[in-house]
PDB file of C-alpha atoms in Angstrom:
ATOM      1  CA  UNK V   1      -8.671  11.853  11.163  1.00  0.00           C
ATOM      2  CA  UNK V   2      -7.885  11.865   7.538  1.00  0.00           C
ATOM      3  CA  UNK V   3      -6.178  15.087   6.391  1.00  0.00           C
ATOM      4  CA  UNK V   4      -7.863  16.691   3.279  1.00  0.00           C
ATOM      5  CA  UNK V   5      -8.395  14.003   0.829  1.00  0.00           C
ATOM      6  CA  UNK V   6      -7.457  15.015  -3.193  1.00  0.00           C
ATOM      7  CA  UNK V   7      -8.626  13.252  -6.415  1.00  0.00           C
ATOM      8  CA  UNK V   8      -5.079  13.127  -8.618  1.00  0.00           C
ATOM      9  CA  UNK V   9      -4.569  11.023 -11.897  1.00  0.00           C
ATOM     10  CA  UNK V  10      -1.732   8.527 -11.239  1.00  0.00           C
ATOM     11  CA  UNK V  11       0.535   7.611 -13.964  1.00  0.00           C
ATOM     12  CA  UNK V  12       1.861   3.640 -14.032  1.00  0.00           C
ATOM     13  CA  UNK V  13       4.257   2.474 -11.721  1.00  0.00           C
ATOM     14  CA  UNK V  14       6.838  -0.653 -12.381  1.00  0.00           C
ATOM     15  CA  UNK V  15       7.379  -2.733  -9.197  1.00  0.00           C
ATOM     16  CA  UNK V  16       8.733  -4.978  -7.515  1.00  0.00           C
ATOM     17  CA  UNK V  17       6.148  -7.520  -5.850  1.00  0.00           C
ATOM     18  CA  UNK V  18       5.045 -10.240  -3.393  1.00  0.00           C
ATOM     19  CA  UNK V  19       1.332 -11.595  -4.075  1.00  0.00           C
ATOM     20  CA  UNK V  20      -0.241 -13.261  -0.627  1.00  0.00           C
ATOM     21  CA  UNK V  21      -3.112 -14.170  -0.242  1.00  0.00           C
ATOM     22  CA  UNK V  22      -3.804 -14.926   3.215  1.00  0.00           C
ATOM     23  CA  UNK V  23      -7.217 -15.231   6.032  1.00  0.00           C
ATOM     24  CA  UNK V  24      -7.178 -11.220   7.800  1.00  0.00           C
ATOM     25  CA  UNK V  25      -5.628 -12.083  11.048  1.00  0.00           C
ATOM     26  CA  UNK V  26      -2.345 -13.539   9.250  1.00  0.00           C
ATOM     27  CA  UNK V  27      -0.930 -10.122   7.970  1.00  0.00           C
ATOM     28  CA  UNK V  28       0.619  -9.455  10.883  1.00  0.00           C
ATOM     29  CA  UNK V  29       2.905 -12.521   9.566  1.00  0.00           C
ATOM     30  CA  UNK V  30       3.595 -12.592   7.121  1.00  0.00           C
ATOM     31  CA  UNK V  31       3.315  -9.098   6.157  1.00  0.00           C
ATOM     32  CA  UNK V  32       7.805  -8.409   8.192  1.00  0.00           C
ATOM     33  CA  UNK V  33       8.880 -11.653   6.059  1.00  0.00           C
ATOM     34  CA  UNK V  34       7.673 -11.051   3.549  1.00  0.00           C
ATOM     35  CA  UNK V  35       9.408  -7.264   3.174  1.00  0.00           C
ATOM     36  CA  UNK V  36      12.828  -8.819   3.713  1.00  0.00           C
ATOM     37  CA  UNK V  37      12.347 -11.464   1.353  1.00  0.00           C
ATOM     38  CA  UNK V  38      11.835  -8.640  -1.578  1.00  0.00           C
ATOM     39  CA  UNK V  39      14.742  -6.622  -0.129  1.00  0.00           C
ATOM     40  CA  UNK V  40      16.789  -9.167   0.119  1.00  0.00           C
ATOM     41  CA  UNK V  41      15.847  -9.970  -4.070  1.00  0.00           C
ATOM     42  CA  UNK V  42      16.422  -6.494  -4.978  1.00  0.00           C
ATOM     43  CA  UNK V  43      19.562  -6.073  -2.753  1.00  0.00           C
ATOM     44  CA  UNK V  44      21.111  -9.582  -4.886  1.00  0.00           C
ATOM     45  CA  UNK V  45      20.075  -7.520  -8.352  1.00  0.00           C
ATOM     46  CA  UNK V  46      21.619  -4.202  -7.263  1.00  0.00           C
ATOM     47  CA  UNK V  47      18.064  -2.956  -7.667  1.00  0.00           C
ATOM     48  CA  UNK V  48      17.916   0.675  -5.272  1.00  0.00           C
ATOM     49  CA  UNK V  49      13.550   1.147  -4.182  1.00  0.00           C
ATOM     50  CA  UNK V  50      12.259   4.066  -6.629  1.00  0.00           C
ATOM     51  CA  UNK V  51      10.444   4.729  -3.514  1.00  0.00           C
ATOM     52  CA  UNK V  52       8.509   3.614  -0.207  1.00  0.00           C
ATOM     53  CA  UNK V  53       6.925   0.030   0.011  1.00  0.00           C
ATOM     54  CA  UNK V  54       3.752  -0.525   0.349  1.00  0.00           C
ATOM     55  CA  UNK V  55       0.601  -3.060  -0.171  1.00  0.00           C
ATOM     56  CA  UNK V  56      -1.523  -2.873  -2.806  1.00  0.00           C
ATOM     57  CA  UNK V  57      -5.102  -4.877  -2.553  1.00  0.00           C
ATOM     58  CA  UNK V  58      -6.282  -5.972  -5.277  1.00  0.00           C
ATOM     59  CA  UNK V  59     -10.180  -7.002  -3.870  1.00  0.00           C
ATOM     60  CA  UNK V  60     -11.565  -6.644  -0.248  1.00  0.00           C
ATOM     61  CA  UNK V  61     -12.473  -9.811   1.126  1.00  0.00           C
ATOM     62  CA  UNK V  62     -13.689  -8.670   5.285  1.00  0.00           C
ATOM     63  CA  UNK V  63     -12.380 -12.550   5.713  1.00  0.00           C
ATOM     64  CA  UNK V  64      -9.313 -12.731   3.268  1.00  0.00           C
ATOM     65  CA  UNK V  65      -6.635 -10.157   2.308  1.00  0.00           C
ATOM     66  CA  UNK V  66      -5.284 -10.722  -1.033  1.00  0.00           C
ATOM     67  CA  UNK V  67      -2.622  -8.468  -1.599  1.00  0.00           C
ATOM     68  CA  UNK V  68       0.954  -7.396  -3.204  1.00  0.00           C
ATOM     69  CA  UNK V  69       3.803  -6.614  -0.151  1.00  0.00           C
ATOM     70  CA  UNK V  70       5.816  -4.195  -3.455  1.00  0.00           C
ATOM     71  CA  UNK V  71       7.889  -1.315  -3.892  1.00  0.00           C
ATOM     72  CA  UNK V  72       8.378   0.690  -7.109  1.00  0.00           C
ATOM     73  CA  UNK V  73      11.519   0.227  -9.375  1.00  0.00           C
ATOM     74  CA  UNK V  74      12.939   1.678 -12.185  1.00  0.00           C
ATOM     75  CA  UNK V  75      13.947  -1.648 -13.796  1.00  0.00           C
ATOM     76  CA  UNK V  76      12.574  -4.668 -13.697  1.00  0.00           C
ATOM     77  CA  UNK V  77      13.375  -7.358 -11.462  1.00  0.00           C
ATOM     78  CA  UNK V  78      14.801 -10.651 -12.208  1.00  0.00           C
ATOM     79  CA  UNK V  79      11.760 -12.931 -10.970  1.00  0.00           C
ATOM     80  CA  UNK V  80      12.973 -14.848  -8.039  1.00  0.00           C
ATOM     81  CA  UNK V  81      11.394 -17.403  -5.382  1.00  0.00           C
ATOM     82  CA  UNK V  82       8.654 -15.576  -4.600  1.00  0.00           C
ATOM     83  CA  UNK V  83       9.751 -11.871  -5.988  1.00  0.00           C
ATOM     84  CA  UNK V  84       8.204 -10.931  -9.361  1.00  0.00           C
ATOM     85  CA  UNK V  85       7.299  -7.559 -11.669  1.00  0.00           C
ATOM     86  CA  UNK V  86       3.968  -6.242 -11.521  1.00  0.00           C
ATOM     87  CA  UNK V  87       2.484  -2.243 -11.345  1.00  0.00           C
ATOM     88  CA  UNK V  88       0.377   0.322  -9.847  1.00  0.00           C
ATOM     89  CA  UNK V  89      -2.197   1.371 -12.107  1.00  0.00           C
ATOM     90  CA  UNK V  90      -2.907   4.248 -14.272  1.00  0.00           C
ATOM     91  CA  UNK V  91      -6.476   5.435 -12.410  1.00  0.00           C
ATOM     92  CA  UNK V  92      -7.822   8.396 -11.483  1.00  0.00           C
ATOM     93  CA  UNK V  93      -7.504   8.097  -7.388  1.00  0.00           C
ATOM     94  CA  UNK V  94      -8.574   9.218  -4.500  1.00  0.00           C
ATOM     95  CA  UNK V  95      -5.526  10.097  -1.703  1.00  0.00           C
ATOM     96  CA  UNK V  96      -4.155  11.196   1.254  1.00  0.00           C
ATOM     97  CA  UNK V  97      -1.702  10.647   3.736  1.00  0.00           C
ATOM     98  CA  UNK V  98      -2.703   9.940   7.582  1.00  0.00           C
ATOM     99  CA  UNK V  99       0.256  10.896  10.458  1.00  0.00           C
ATOM    100  CA  UNK V 100      -0.422   8.128  12.777  1.00  0.00           C
ATOM    101  CA  UNK V 101       0.025   4.803  13.937  1.00  0.00           C
ATOM    102  CA  UNK V 102      -0.599   1.407  12.101  1.00  0.00           C
ATOM    103  CA  UNK V 103      -3.561   0.955  14.315  1.00  0.00           C
ATOM    104  CA  UNK V 104      -5.585   3.844  12.958  1.00  0.00           C
ATOM    105  CA  UNK V 105      -5.683   2.521   9.474  1.00  0.00           C
ATOM    106  CA  UNK V 106      -8.689   0.418   9.916  1.00  0.00           C
ATOM    107  CA  UNK V 107     -10.690   3.600  11.191  1.00  0.00           C
ATOM    108  CA  UNK V 108      -8.831   6.380   8.090  1.00  0.00           C
ATOM    109  CA  UNK V 109      -9.697   4.054   5.210  1.00  0.00           C
ATOM    110  CA  UNK V 110     -13.800   3.913   6.560  1.00  0.00           C
ATOM    111  CA  UNK V 111     -13.188   7.637   6.811  1.00  0.00           C
ATOM    112  CA  UNK V 112     -12.093   7.511   3.773  1.00  0.00           C
ATOM    113  CA  UNK V 113     -14.230   5.201   2.280  1.00  0.00           C
ATOM    114  CA  UNK V 114     -16.788   8.057   3.528  1.00  0.00           C
ATOM    115  CA  UNK V 115     -15.212  11.227   2.001  1.00  0.00           C
ATOM    116  CA  UNK V 116     -15.303   9.572  -0.757  1.00  0.00           C
ATOM    117  CA  UNK V 117     -18.689   8.736  -1.351  1.00  0.00           C
ATOM    118  CA  UNK V 118     -19.922  12.586  -0.176  1.00  0.00           C
ATOM    119  CA  UNK V 119     -17.959  13.576  -3.381  1.00  0.00           C
ATOM    120  CA  UNK V 120     -20.046  11.191  -5.803  1.00  0.00           C
ATOM    121  CA  UNK V 121     -17.802   9.013  -6.417  1.00  0.00           C
ATOM    122  CA  UNK V 122     -17.659   5.295  -6.465  1.00  0.00           C
ATOM    123  CA  UNK V 123     -14.415   3.302  -5.062  1.00  0.00           C
ATOM    124  CA  UNK V 124     -12.701   0.781  -6.729  1.00  0.00           C
ATOM    125  CA  UNK V 125     -12.300  -2.141  -6.201  1.00  0.00           C
ATOM    126  CA  UNK V 126      -8.377  -2.370  -4.974  1.00  0.00           C
ATOM    127  CA  UNK V 127      -6.342   0.140  -3.333  1.00  0.00           C
ATOM    128  CA  UNK V 128      -3.003   1.104  -2.329  1.00  0.00           C
ATOM    129  CA  UNK V 129      -1.165   2.552   1.090  1.00  0.00           C
ATOM    130  CA  UNK V 130       2.313   3.660   1.169  1.00  0.00           C
ATOM    131  CA  UNK V 131       4.440   3.324   4.410  1.00  0.00           C
ATOM    132  CA  UNK V 132       5.913   7.153   4.092  1.00  0.00           C
ATOM    133  CA  UNK V 133       7.992   7.024   6.685  1.00  0.00           C
ATOM    134  CA  UNK V 134      10.346   3.518   7.906  1.00  0.00           C
ATOM    135  CA  UNK V 135       9.805   2.350  11.443  1.00  0.00           C
ATOM    136  CA  UNK V 136      13.390   0.938  11.596  1.00  0.00           C
ATOM    137  CA  UNK V 137      14.706   4.060  11.111  1.00  0.00           C
ATOM    138  CA  UNK V 138      12.225   5.860  12.888  1.00  0.00           C
ATOM    139  CA  UNK V 139      10.810   4.243  15.749  1.00  0.00           C
ATOM    140  CA  UNK V 140       8.325   6.629  17.513  1.00  0.00           C
ATOM    141  CA  UNK V 141       4.516   5.862  15.440  1.00  0.00           C
ATOM    142  CA  UNK V 142       3.046   9.021  16.276  1.00  0.00           C
ATOM    143  CA  UNK V 143       5.262  10.296  13.917  1.00  0.00           C
ATOM    144  CA  UNK V 144       4.124   7.731  10.957  1.00  0.00           C
ATOM    145  CA  UNK V 145       2.938   8.973   8.279  1.00  0.00           C
ATOM    146  CA  UNK V 146       1.125   6.171   5.238  1.00  0.00           C
ATOM    147  CA  UNK V 147      -0.572   7.790   2.442  1.00  0.00           C
ATOM    148  CA  UNK V 148      -3.749   6.101   1.469  1.00  0.00           C
ATOM    149  CA  UNK V 149      -4.200   5.395  -2.373  1.00  0.00           C
ATOM    150  CA  UNK V 150      -7.790   4.059  -3.625  1.00  0.00           C
ATOM    151  CA  UNK V 151      -9.390   4.254  -7.815  1.00  0.00           C
ATOM    152  CA  UNK V 152     -12.045   5.300  -8.412  1.00  0.00           C
ATOM    153  CA  UNK V 153     -14.458   3.598 -11.290  1.00  0.00           C
ATOM    154  CA  UNK V 154     -16.548   7.185 -11.369  1.00  0.00           C
TER     155      UNK V 154
END
């Protein structure tokens, strides 16, 4: 169950990212290694993330995930391997916090998208999930918090 969504305006956020396009079934195999690669590159360059890591899904195809694994940064990253600079856009978005394990994300997104439609809004083609709780630091999945963000087309 979603919490209390809000409509807010976001500012442009500079990010360091790895872009990944994989069949939906492969997302669990690429997520951890991609995040490890991103963080290792930032450490090697002496860059400290300016916030929690996220996934920015660029288009919503049920069979293929086309997304970025990223972290906000306050300085540009030197492109290395798959790591490059990116940004989260300035936009009017619907946003909500989801306190639950990651397995609850698909049903939460369905409920969240229904809330957007009930508000008379149209969801844009992308979305992002910010993983506020670090599972490595807090292994209890019932305490994890994920922030859902969906830009609005209208």
